[in-house]
Short mmCIF file of C-alpha atoms (C1' of nucleotides) in Angstrom, two decimals:
data_model
loop_
_atom_site.label_atom_id
_atom_site.label_comp_id
_atom_site.label_asym_id
_atom_site.label_seq_id
_atom_site.Cartn_x
_atom_site.Cartn_y
_atom_site.Cartn_z
CA MET L 1 79.54 87.83 89.87
CA SER L 2 82.39 89.29 87.98
CA ILE L 3 85.34 91.27 88.89
CA ARG L 4 85.34 94.95 88.17
CA LEU L 5 88.60 97.01 88.18
CA TYR L 6 89.18 100.69 88.03
CA ASP L 7 91.18 101.13 84.83
CA THR L 8 93.29 104.30 84.99
CA ALA L 9 93.37 104.59 81.15
CA ALA L 10 89.54 104.50 80.91
CA ARG L 11 89.05 106.36 84.20
CA GLU L 12 86.24 104.02 85.29
CA LYS L 13 85.57 100.73 86.56
CA ARG L 14 85.39 98.07 84.00
CA VAL L 15 84.29 94.41 84.06
CA PHE L 16 87.58 92.33 84.06
CA LYS L 17 87.88 90.06 81.07
CA PRO L 18 91.19 88.25 80.73
CA GLN L 19 92.27 87.42 77.15
CA ASP L 20 92.54 83.81 78.21
CA PRO L 21 90.94 82.58 81.46
CA LYS L 22 93.42 79.84 81.58
CA ARG L 23 96.32 82.33 81.47
CA VAL L 24 95.72 85.51 83.35
CA THR L 25 98.64 87.88 83.20
CA MET L 26 99.55 90.71 85.54
CA TYR L 27 102.75 92.77 85.70
CA VAL L 28 103.63 95.07 88.49
CA CYS L 29 106.67 97.37 88.69
CA GLY L 30 108.90 96.10 91.41
CA PRO L 31 111.70 97.68 93.44
CA THR L 32 114.99 99.23 92.40
CA VAL L 33 117.30 97.48 94.79
CA TYR L 34 119.90 99.77 96.19
CA ASN L 35 118.60 100.38 99.76
CA ARG L 36 115.89 99.30 102.08
CA ALA L 37 112.40 99.90 100.84
CA HIS L 38 110.09 101.87 103.06
CA ILE L 39 106.51 101.02 104.08
CA GLY L 40 105.08 103.16 101.15
CA ASN L 41 106.94 100.93 98.78
CA PHE L 42 105.01 97.94 100.26
CA ARG L 43 101.58 99.32 99.52
CA PRO L 44 101.61 98.06 95.89
CA VAL L 45 103.08 94.78 97.20
CA MET L 46 100.14 94.18 99.47
CA VAL L 47 97.51 95.58 97.17
CA PHE L 48 98.52 93.62 94.10
CA ASP L 49 99.12 90.59 96.25
CA THR L 50 95.45 90.84 97.30
CA LEU L 51 94.52 91.10 93.75
CA PHE L 52 96.74 88.09 92.92
CA ARG L 53 94.79 86.13 95.67
CA LEU L 54 91.46 87.21 94.08
CA LEU L 55 92.49 86.25 90.61
CA ARG L 56 93.81 82.81 91.86
CA LYS L 57 90.58 82.16 93.65
CA THR L 58 88.62 83.08 90.58
CA TYR L 59 90.60 81.57 87.76
CA GLY L 60 92.57 78.88 89.67
CA ALA L 61 96.01 79.15 91.24
CA GLU L 62 97.75 77.81 88.13
CA ALA L 63 96.05 80.07 85.71
CA VAL L 64 97.35 83.34 87.04
CA ILE L 65 100.85 84.57 85.92
CA TYR L 66 101.99 87.37 88.22
CA ALA L 67 105.41 89.06 87.32
CA ARG L 68 107.04 91.61 89.52
CA ASN L 69 110.47 92.70 88.34
CA VAL L 70 113.58 93.70 90.14
CA THR L 71 115.44 96.70 88.71
CA ASP L 72 119.06 95.84 89.40
CA ILE L 73 120.67 98.26 87.05
CA GLU L 74 119.98 102.00 87.39
CA ASP L 75 121.80 105.25 88.26
CA LYS L 76 121.25 105.15 92.00
CA ILE L 77 122.61 101.55 92.16
CA ILE L 78 125.70 102.67 90.37
CA ALA L 79 125.99 105.61 92.68
CA THR L 80 125.65 103.32 95.67
CA SER L 81 128.37 101.00 94.19
CA GLN L 82 130.77 103.88 93.72
CA GLU L 83 130.17 105.15 97.20
CA THR L 84 130.54 101.80 99.07
CA GLY L 85 132.96 99.96 96.72
CA GLU L 86 130.68 97.02 96.74
CA SER L 87 129.86 95.33 93.38
CA ILE L 88 126.53 95.92 91.79
CA GLU L 89 125.62 92.31 92.25
CA ALA L 90 126.46 92.37 95.98
CA ILE L 91 124.22 95.42 96.54
CA THR L 92 121.34 94.26 94.52
CA ARG L 93 121.32 90.70 95.89
CA LYS L 94 121.46 92.05 99.42
CA TYR L 95 118.54 94.42 99.08
CA ALA L 96 116.46 92.17 96.94
CA GLY L 97 116.79 89.61 99.71
CA ILE L 98 115.68 92.07 102.30
CA TYR L 99 112.78 93.02 100.16
CA ASP L 100 111.71 89.51 99.78
CA GLU L 101 111.83 88.99 103.51
CA ASP L 102 109.80 92.06 104.18
CA ALA L 103 107.21 90.98 101.65
CA ALA L 104 106.88 87.53 103.20
CA ALA L 105 106.46 89.22 106.48
CA VAL L 106 103.22 90.85 105.38
CA ASN L 107 102.03 87.58 103.84
CA ALA L 108 102.70 88.55 100.22
CA LEU L 109 102.81 85.55 98.05
CA VAL L 110 105.89 85.03 95.92
CA PRO L 111 104.98 86.18 92.45
CA THR L 112 104.96 83.62 89.70
CA ILE L 113 107.87 85.29 87.97
CA VAL L 114 110.54 87.65 89.34
CA PRO L 115 112.61 88.81 86.35
CA TRP L 116 115.87 90.73 86.96
CA ALA L 117 116.65 93.48 84.57
CA THR L 118 120.32 92.56 84.03
CA GLU L 119 119.30 89.09 82.85
CA HIS L 120 117.22 90.71 80.02
CA VAL L 121 119.58 93.20 78.51
CA GLY L 122 119.46 91.17 75.32
CA GLU L 123 115.73 91.45 74.98
CA MET L 124 115.92 95.15 75.77
CA VAL L 125 118.52 95.70 72.97
CA GLN L 126 116.34 93.79 70.57
CA MET L 127 113.36 95.91 71.46
CA ILE L 128 115.36 99.12 70.90
CA GLU L 129 116.60 97.83 67.59
CA ALA L 130 112.98 97.20 66.54
CA LEU L 131 112.11 100.75 67.64
CA GLU L 132 115.05 102.05 65.60
CA ARG L 133 114.02 100.12 62.50
CA LYS L 134 110.54 101.66 62.74
CA GLY L 135 111.88 105.17 63.06
CA TYR L 136 110.93 105.75 66.69
CA ALA L 137 114.55 105.96 68.03
CA TYR L 138 117.54 108.10 67.37
CA ALA L 139 121.02 108.28 68.84
CA THR L 140 122.84 111.29 70.29
CA ASP L 141 126.13 111.66 72.10
CA ALA L 142 124.45 110.74 75.37
CA GLY L 143 122.49 107.62 74.31
CA VAL L 144 119.51 106.33 72.24
CA PHE L 145 116.29 108.12 72.70
CA PHE L 146 112.60 107.56 71.97
CA ASN L 147 111.15 110.14 69.80
CA VAL L 148 107.90 110.97 71.59
CA PRO L 149 106.08 113.13 69.05
CA GLN L 150 106.49 110.28 66.52
CA MET L 151 103.74 108.41 68.51
CA GLU L 152 100.55 110.02 68.09
CA GLU L 153 98.76 108.48 70.98
CA TYR L 154 101.37 109.43 73.57
CA GLY L 155 99.70 110.66 76.66
CA ARG L 156 96.51 108.54 76.52
CA LEU L 157 97.04 106.81 79.82
CA SER L 158 97.81 109.89 81.94
CA GLY L 159 95.42 112.09 79.95
CA ARG L 160 98.25 114.50 79.39
CA LYS L 161 99.14 116.52 76.27
CA LEU L 162 102.78 117.05 75.34
CA GLU L 163 102.20 120.84 75.50
CA ASP L 164 100.99 120.57 79.00
CA ASN L 165 104.10 118.75 80.17
CA GLU L 166 106.42 121.23 78.51
CA ALA L 167 104.63 124.26 80.01
CA GLY L 168 105.75 124.02 83.58
CA ALA L 169 108.68 121.63 83.23
CA ARG L 170 112.07 122.65 84.51
CA VAL L 171 114.94 123.00 82.12
CA ALA L 172 115.97 119.55 81.23
CA VAL L 173 119.58 118.48 81.15
CA ASP L 174 120.66 118.87 77.51
CA LEU L 175 121.39 115.42 76.21
CA GLY L 176 120.94 116.46 72.58
CA LYS L 177 117.43 115.36 72.70
CA ARG L 178 115.13 116.50 69.85
CA ASN L 179 112.15 117.04 72.16
CA PRO L 180 112.08 117.65 75.93
CA ALA L 181 109.69 114.67 76.41
CA ASP L 182 112.03 112.23 74.67
CA PHE L 183 113.40 109.62 77.10
CA ALA L 184 116.50 107.37 77.08
CA LEU L 185 116.15 103.85 75.70
CA TRP L 186 119.91 103.28 75.98
CA LYS L 187 122.46 105.40 78.00
CA PHE L 188 126.05 105.45 77.06
CA ALA L 189 128.55 104.66 79.84
CA LYS L 190 130.30 107.69 81.35
CA PRO L 191 133.96 107.66 82.30
CA GLY L 192 134.63 106.08 85.67
CA GLU L 193 131.43 103.98 85.79
CA PRO L 194 132.04 100.43 86.97
CA GLU L 195 132.49 97.70 84.35
CA ASP L 196 129.74 95.60 85.92
CA ALA L 197 127.24 98.39 84.88
CA ILE L 198 128.21 98.33 81.25
CA TRP L 199 127.04 96.19 78.30
CA ASP L 200 127.99 96.30 74.67
CA SER L 201 125.65 97.30 72.02
CA LYS L 202 125.72 98.41 68.37
CA TRP L 203 125.29 102.05 69.49
CA GLY L 204 128.00 101.89 71.98
CA ARG L 205 128.84 100.59 75.52
CA GLY L 206 126.25 101.60 78.05
CA ARG L 207 123.15 100.34 79.83
CA PRO L 208 119.36 100.21 79.25
CA GLY L 209 117.09 103.10 80.14
CA TRP L 210 114.79 102.49 82.97
CA HIS L 211 111.51 102.38 81.02
CA ILE L 212 112.65 99.76 78.54
CA GLU L 213 113.34 97.19 81.26
CA CYS L 214 109.71 96.72 82.14
CA SER L 215 108.58 96.75 78.55
CA ALA L 216 111.02 93.99 77.60
CA MET L 217 110.46 91.82 80.55
CA ALA L 218 106.71 92.03 80.46
CA ALA L 219 106.69 91.08 76.75
CA LYS L 220 109.11 88.10 77.33
CA HIS L 221 107.32 86.57 80.23
CA LEU L 222 103.79 87.61 79.74
CA GLY L 223 103.41 88.31 76.06
CA LYS L 224 102.89 91.37 73.88
CA THR L 225 99.52 92.18 75.51
CA ILE L 226 99.13 91.61 79.18
CA ASP L 227 95.85 91.70 81.06
CA ILE L 228 96.67 93.85 84.02
CA HIS L 229 99.61 96.22 84.60
CA GLY L 230 99.95 97.83 88.07
CA GLY L 231 102.07 100.04 90.07
CA GLY L 232 102.16 103.22 92.15
CA ILE L 233 100.38 106.29 90.97
CA ASP L 234 103.64 108.14 90.53
CA LEU L 235 104.60 105.65 87.82
CA GLN L 236 101.54 106.53 85.79
CA PHE L 237 103.57 109.40 84.17
CA PRO L 238 106.09 109.17 82.80
CA HIS L 239 107.12 105.55 83.35
CA HIS L 240 103.92 103.74 82.27
CA GLU L 241 103.30 106.16 79.49
CA ASN L 242 106.76 105.47 78.20
CA GLU L 243 106.24 101.70 78.61
CA ILE L 244 103.19 102.02 76.41
CA ALA L 245 105.00 104.03 73.82
CA GLN L 246 107.90 101.55 73.55
CA SER L 247 105.80 98.34 73.62
CA GLU L 248 103.13 99.44 71.36
CA CYS L 249 105.37 101.06 68.80
CA ALA L 250 107.69 97.99 68.82
CA HIS L 251 104.97 95.47 68.77
CA GLY L 252 102.07 97.07 67.17
CA GLU L 253 99.70 95.79 69.85
CA THR L 254 98.09 97.08 72.96
CA MET L 255 100.46 96.67 75.92
CA ALA L 256 97.96 96.21 78.74
CA ASN L 257 94.19 95.95 78.79
CA TYR L 258 93.86 97.29 82.35
CA TRP L 259 96.10 99.76 84.12
CA MET L 260 95.85 99.97 87.99
CA HIS L 261 97.60 102.48 90.17
CA ASN L 262 97.70 102.61 94.04
CA GLY L 263 97.73 105.94 95.87
CA PHE L 264 100.41 107.14 98.22
CA LEU L 265 100.95 106.71 101.91
CA ASP L 266 100.93 110.08 103.85
CA MET L 267 102.82 110.63 107.02
CA ALA L 268 101.02 113.28 109.11
CA GLY L 269 99.49 114.54 105.90
CA GLU L 270 102.71 114.64 104.03
CA ASN L 271 104.02 112.39 101.31
CA MET L 272 106.50 109.90 102.63
CA SER L 273 109.80 110.50 101.10
CA LYS L 274 113.43 110.46 101.79
CA SER L 275 113.84 114.11 101.21
CA LEU L 276 111.34 114.85 103.94
CA GLY L 277 113.06 112.54 106.21
CA ASN L 278 109.84 110.85 107.21
CA VAL L 279 110.23 107.42 105.90
CA VAL L 280 109.37 104.35 107.93
CA LEU L 281 110.92 101.15 107.14
CA LEU L 282 108.95 97.96 107.16
CA ASN L 283 111.53 96.07 109.07
CA GLU L 284 111.45 98.76 111.82
CA LEU L 285 107.69 98.45 111.99
CA LEU L 286 108.01 94.59 112.36
CA ASP L 287 109.88 95.19 115.64
CA ASP L 288 106.66 96.55 117.11
CA TRP L 289 103.90 95.19 115.05
CA ASP L 290 102.99 91.73 113.61
CA GLY L 291 103.13 91.59 109.87
CA GLU L 292 99.41 90.85 109.76
CA VAL L 293 98.71 94.06 111.71
CA ILE L 294 100.67 95.99 109.22
CA ARG L 295 98.83 94.31 106.31
CA PHE L 296 95.45 94.97 107.93
CA ALA L 297 96.38 98.58 108.42
CA MET L 298 97.44 98.86 104.88
CA LEU L 299 94.23 97.30 103.49
CA SER L 300 91.97 99.42 105.84
CA GLY L 301 92.05 102.12 103.16
CA HIS L 302 90.95 101.88 99.51
CA TYR L 303 94.16 101.21 97.27
CA ARG L 304 93.43 104.21 95.10
CA ALA L 305 92.95 106.70 97.95
CA PRO L 306 95.82 108.21 99.86
CA LEU L 307 96.19 106.57 103.25
CA ASP L 308 97.58 108.49 106.40
CA TRP L 309 99.97 106.11 108.00
CA THR L 310 99.83 106.67 111.79
CA GLY L 311 100.40 104.75 114.98
CA ASP L 312 96.66 105.04 115.63
CA LEU L 313 95.96 103.23 112.33
CA LEU L 314 98.23 100.33 113.46
CA GLU L 315 96.71 100.33 116.92
CA GLN L 316 93.12 100.04 115.62
CA ALA L 317 94.22 97.38 113.12
CA LYS L 318 95.65 95.37 115.95
CA THR L 319 92.56 95.70 118.06
CA THR L 320 90.22 94.73 115.22
CA LEU L 321 92.34 91.93 114.03
CA GLY L 322 92.70 90.67 117.54
CA ARG L 323 88.85 90.58 117.90
CA VAL L 324 88.71 88.52 114.71
CA TYR L 325 91.34 86.03 116.08
CA GLY L 326 89.48 85.92 119.35
CA ALA L 327 86.30 84.83 117.47
CA LEU L 328 88.41 82.31 115.53
CA ARG L 329 89.73 80.98 118.73
CA ARG L 330 86.25 80.28 120.06
CA VAL L 331 85.23 78.25 117.01
CA TRP L 332 88.77 76.86 116.33
CA GLY L 333 88.10 73.24 117.39
CA ILE L 334 84.87 72.98 115.40
CA GLU L 335 85.78 71.72 111.97
CA GLY L 336 83.79 70.33 109.02
CA GLY L 337 81.98 73.62 108.32
CA GLN L 338 81.45 75.05 104.74
CA ALA L 339 82.70 78.45 103.56
CA ARG L 340 79.54 79.74 101.82
CA ASP L 341 79.71 83.39 102.82
CA LYS L 342 80.58 85.58 99.87
CA GLY L 343 80.91 89.05 101.57
CA VAL L 344 84.67 89.40 101.43
CA LEU L 345 84.81 87.98 97.95
CA ARG L 346 82.12 90.36 96.69
CA ALA L 347 83.94 93.33 98.23
CA LEU L 348 87.23 92.41 96.55
CA GLN L 349 85.45 91.79 93.29
CA ASP L 350 84.32 95.39 93.32
CA ASP L 351 87.66 97.12 92.49
CA LEU L 352 89.44 95.54 95.41
CA ASN L 353 87.36 97.26 98.03
CA THR L 354 89.30 96.16 100.96
CA PRO L 355 87.72 98.40 103.59
CA ILE L 356 84.41 96.69 102.92
CA ALA L 357 86.18 93.35 102.85
CA LEU L 358 87.62 93.92 106.29
CA ALA L 359 84.19 95.12 107.49
CA GLU L 360 82.74 91.76 106.20
CA LEU L 361 85.55 89.95 108.12
CA SER L 362 84.46 91.68 111.23
CA ARG L 363 80.94 90.63 110.50
CA LEU L 364 82.03 87.02 110.09
CA ALA L 365 83.79 87.33 113.57
CA GLY L 366 80.46 88.53 115.06
CA GLU L 367 78.71 85.61 113.44
CA ALA L 368 81.19 83.23 115.02
CA ASN L 369 80.90 84.75 118.37
CA GLY L 370 77.04 84.64 118.06
CA ALA L 371 77.08 81.06 117.17
CA VAL L 372 79.27 80.27 120.09
CA ASP L 373 76.89 82.17 122.47
CA ARG L 374 73.91 80.27 121.01
CA LYS L 375 75.94 77.00 121.31
CA ASP L 376 75.03 76.34 117.59
CA GLU L 377 77.78 73.92 116.56
CA ALA L 378 76.90 73.83 112.92
CA ALA L 379 77.01 77.61 112.74
CA MET L 380 80.30 77.54 114.68
CA ALA L 381 81.82 75.20 112.09
CA ASP L 382 80.63 77.27 109.19
CA ALA L 383 81.80 80.44 110.75
CA ARG L 384 85.30 78.83 111.21
CA ALA L 385 85.30 77.87 107.55
CA ASN L 386 84.19 81.37 106.55
CA LEU L 387 86.68 83.14 108.55
CA LEU L 388 89.56 80.98 107.28
CA ALA L 389 88.41 81.44 103.54
CA ALA L 390 88.21 85.14 103.98
CA GLY L 391 91.61 85.19 105.59
CA GLU L 392 93.02 83.13 102.62
CA LEU L 393 91.75 85.87 100.28
CA LEU L 394 93.03 88.81 102.25
CA GLY L 395 96.32 87.23 103.38
CA LEU L 396 95.26 87.39 107.01
CA LEU L 397 94.51 84.76 109.68
CA THR L 398 97.49 82.70 108.62
CA MET L 399 98.45 82.01 112.31
CA THR L 400 96.54 79.81 114.77
CA PRO L 401 94.58 81.84 117.36
CA ALA L 402 97.07 80.47 119.95
CA GLU L 403 100.01 81.76 117.96
CA TRP L 404 98.40 85.07 117.53
CA GLU L 405 97.32 85.43 121.16
CA GLN L 406 100.09 83.74 122.96
CA GLY L 407 102.90 83.67 120.48
CA GLY L 408 104.90 86.67 121.50
CA ASP L 409 107.94 85.71 123.42
CA GLY L 410 106.62 82.24 123.73
CA HIS L 411 109.28 80.99 126.18
CA ASP L 412 107.25 80.99 129.32
CA ASN L 413 103.88 80.03 128.18
CA ALA L 414 103.95 76.92 130.39
CA ARG L 415 104.50 79.24 133.41
CA ILE L 416 101.52 81.36 132.37
CA ASP L 417 99.38 78.33 131.82
CA ALA L 418 100.29 77.09 135.37
CA LEU L 419 99.25 80.45 136.87
CA VAL L 420 95.96 80.52 134.91
CA ALA L 421 95.22 76.98 136.10
CA GLY L 422 95.94 78.16 139.68
CA ARG L 423 93.48 80.90 139.29
CA ILE L 424 90.81 78.51 137.96
CA GLU L 425 91.30 76.39 141.04
CA ALA L 426 91.14 79.43 143.30
CA ARG L 427 87.92 80.46 141.73
CA GLU L 428 86.45 76.94 142.18
CA ASN L 429 87.24 77.30 145.81
CA LYS L 430 85.79 80.83 145.81
CA ASP L 431 89.08 82.14 146.92
CA TRP L 432 88.56 85.43 145.20
CA ALA L 433 91.53 87.19 146.74
CA GLU L 434 93.95 84.54 145.29
CA ALA L 435 92.19 84.61 141.98
CA ASP L 436 92.39 88.35 141.74
CA ARG L 437 96.02 88.31 142.79
CA ILE L 438 97.09 85.99 139.98
CA ARG L 439 95.08 88.07 137.53
CA ASP L 440 96.82 91.24 138.59
CA VAL L 441 100.23 89.58 138.39
CA LEU L 442 99.57 88.54 134.79
CA LYS L 443 98.10 91.88 134.02
CA ALA L 444 101.26 93.52 135.07
CA GLU L 445 103.12 91.43 132.53
CA GLY L 446 100.61 92.45 129.82
CA ILE L 447 98.64 89.28 129.85
CA GLU L 448 94.88 89.35 129.89
CA ILE L 449 92.79 86.45 131.25
CA MET L 450 89.47 85.67 129.57
CA ASP L 451 87.23 83.53 131.71
CA GLY L 452 84.77 81.11 129.93
CA ALA L 453 82.32 78.56 130.84
CA GLY L 454 84.73 75.70 130.50
CA GLY L 455 87.74 77.33 132.00
CA ALA L 456 89.90 80.28 131.02
CA THR L 457 92.28 81.41 128.20
CA TRP L 458 94.72 84.21 128.04
CA ARG L 459 96.40 86.44 125.57
CA ARG L 460 99.20 89.04 125.39
CA VAL L 461 98.04 92.58 124.78
"C1'" G W 1 101.50 127.84 85.37
"C1'" G W 2 99.14 123.00 83.17
"C1'" C W 3 96.69 118.19 84.02
"C1'" C W 4 94.30 114.83 87.51
"C1'" C W 5 92.37 113.12 92.26
"C1'" U W 6 90.08 114.39 96.81
"C1'" G W 7 87.09 116.91 101.56
"C1'" U W 8 81.90 111.89 105.34
"C1'" G W 9 80.23 111.19 112.87
"C1'" G W 10 85.44 112.04 118.61
"C1'" C W 11 89.00 108.85 115.32
"C1'" G W 12 89.82 105.41 110.94
"C1'" G W 13 87.02 104.52 106.75
"C1'" A W 14 83.03 102.65 102.86
"C1'" G W 15 78.61 103.79 100.18
"C1'" U W 16 74.23 105.94 98.06
"C1'" G W 17 69.24 110.69 94.08
"C1'" G W 18 64.79 109.49 98.91
"C1'" U W 19 65.43 104.30 104.02
"C1'" U W 20 72.72 107.16 106.99
"C1'" A W 21 78.24 100.40 106.18
"C1'" C W 22 81.84 98.62 109.46
"C1'" G W 23 85.86 99.02 113.22
"C1'" C W 24 87.81 101.88 117.48
"C1'" A W 25 86.20 105.16 121.37
"C1'" G W 26 81.34 106.60 124.21
"C1'" C W 27 76.51 105.49 126.60
"C1'" G W 28 72.51 101.73 128.33
"C1'" G W 29 71.51 96.50 129.14
"C1'" A W 30 72.76 91.03 129.49
"C1'" U W 31 76.60 87.98 131.14
"C1'" U W 32 80.52 87.83 135.46
"C1'" G W 33 82.16 86.79 142.59
"C1'" C W 34 84.32 91.63 140.54
"C1'" A W 35 86.48 92.24 135.80
"C1'" A W 36 88.07 90.98 130.96
"C1'" A W 37 86.15 88.60 126.66
"C1'" U W 38 81.24 88.20 124.31
"C1'" C W 39 76.21 89.37 122.95
"C1'" C W 40 71.97 93.00 122.48
"C1'" G W 41 70.62 98.11 122.03
"C1'" U W 42 71.87 103.29 121.34
"C1'" G W 43 73.66 108.83 120.42
"C1'" A W 44 76.67 111.17 116.68
"C1'" A W 45 78.61 113.07 109.88
"C1'" C W 46 78.19 113.87 104.80
"C1'" A W 47 83.71 121.36 103.89
"C1'" C W 48 81.00 125.94 102.23
"C1'" C W 49 77.56 128.62 98.53
"C1'" A W 50 74.49 128.36 94.47
"C1'" G W 51 71.81 125.38 90.63
"C1'" U W 52 69.18 120.80 88.60
"C1'" U W 53 65.19 117.84 91.12
"C1'" C W 54 59.09 116.33 94.21
"C1'" G W 55 63.64 115.25 97.08
"C1'" A W 56 71.10 115.78 97.01
"C1'" U W 57 75.68 113.73 101.35
"C1'" U W 58 75.08 111.52 96.39
"C1'" C W 59 74.48 115.22 89.85
"C1'" U W 60 76.33 120.34 87.80
"C1'" G W 61 78.86 125.00 88.65
"C1'" G W 62 81.67 127.99 91.97
"C1'" U W 63 84.56 129.05 96.74
"C1'" C W 64 87.91 127.30 100.38
"C1'" G W 65 91.09 123.16 102.09
"C1'" G W 66 94.21 118.56 101.14
"C1'" G W 67 96.92 115.50 97.76
"C1'" G W 68 99.44 113.59 93.15
"C1'" C W 69 101.97 114.36 88.51
"C1'" C W 70 104.57 117.66 85.06
"C1'" U W 71 112.13 116.08 87.65
"C1'" C W 72 114.34 107.79 86.18
"C1'" C W 73 110.17 108.61 94.31
"C1'" A W 74 105.44 102.85 95.41
#
RNA sequence: GGCCCUGUGGCGGAGUGGUUACGCAGCGGAUUGCAAAUCCGUGAACACCAGUUCGAUUCUGGUCGGGGCCUCCA
């Protein structure tokens, strides 16, 4: 069975065919590192990480090249530097580091390549020069701009005509542009801007425009035509449209064969944004929720649909994932099974249908529990293998069941074990009062005892 | 104003021209010293109005609601 992906440009699901199955390329727009990223920023991280995992499974781990850039030069970074007095490098290293930690906490694999914009200014300048030679760029007092009407196909990705954009657009800042839709390839330095935000060029001292960063880095690391280009839906226009314009006009080749865009996260029905003051930071969530719970919640909706981010969603994710871990615990010791079940794989192959994939994961948990109840050892072994293989694809079940259920504080597990052992003994003596007393003591601490045929186990809830 | 997406049971959330996923919650049963966990069973939905069709939740049009972009927000 092949992978099908919804291509924003084609507006339909298409069978995915890489140019070269031995070198599958994916580029995803990464963060601008001037402050902490919020949970919405991590939706593409988790979505495209899941796609990365699916591609690795399909084509082999070595065959997939996934690049996610770091934008470390940009107006907001400069503004932050001017406000705090910190160097650009200090700011960008700090927030890129936090971003990496957060991404790791939700089990996102490290991309194959993480290019930083400031390390590719040379490539960007070359690309702008190429565009200038071909007549797509012109300079003004403010910078070098891309002449949008020069490109006939402009607007193909977003299905937008230039006239439509201009109709309701607000009055643009006059930068001497020939057309309202023209965008900056190179911005001249303004008086007072820090030296570490300025590069020399034939046009004058300044810095690259935002869009050219991705075009140049994608071309350098992945080639002129990449297989998959992803990012948030807000980037579809103008960012990705502009990337296409720059790359295709400079190279004369298709920039990407598949364009994928994830939907936004909503907070109580509203878009999460700093201006609304309703942002939730991932590292705040990590105080209360395990990274896997956050990932499960994120994947519980389809990546293209808006997802309402609520406490209930996280609560349900925790309960459901806990059920899966519980099933895994019951078959944990039974090794040697084979992962033949294709339910999760098939779901992901259909345009990354993670809600179905998670439903399949629950089904596998049910199969594991059923096998345990039937005392079918072979089925238990297979169920264990199936669960772990599914977890690998989804970036879940990376803990042992004991770590999941009993990890928590971790410091007094021995004391709890002793209490549970005492309860087992009391039950063997039919001392129900003592058995219930111990259960109540633990329950007050948030610990739940699960009696089984061969003894008892416990978990933090 | 323009372009695009979207509206499913108490909640989250898939999918389909005709047999209504899955999870949480509910109900019944099994199991249990009693529970919890687990298993089995079960009630409950397709915004509204037309149209196409033998038949629409699924296709088309309209209405109402929600969202995105048109401003360097994932």
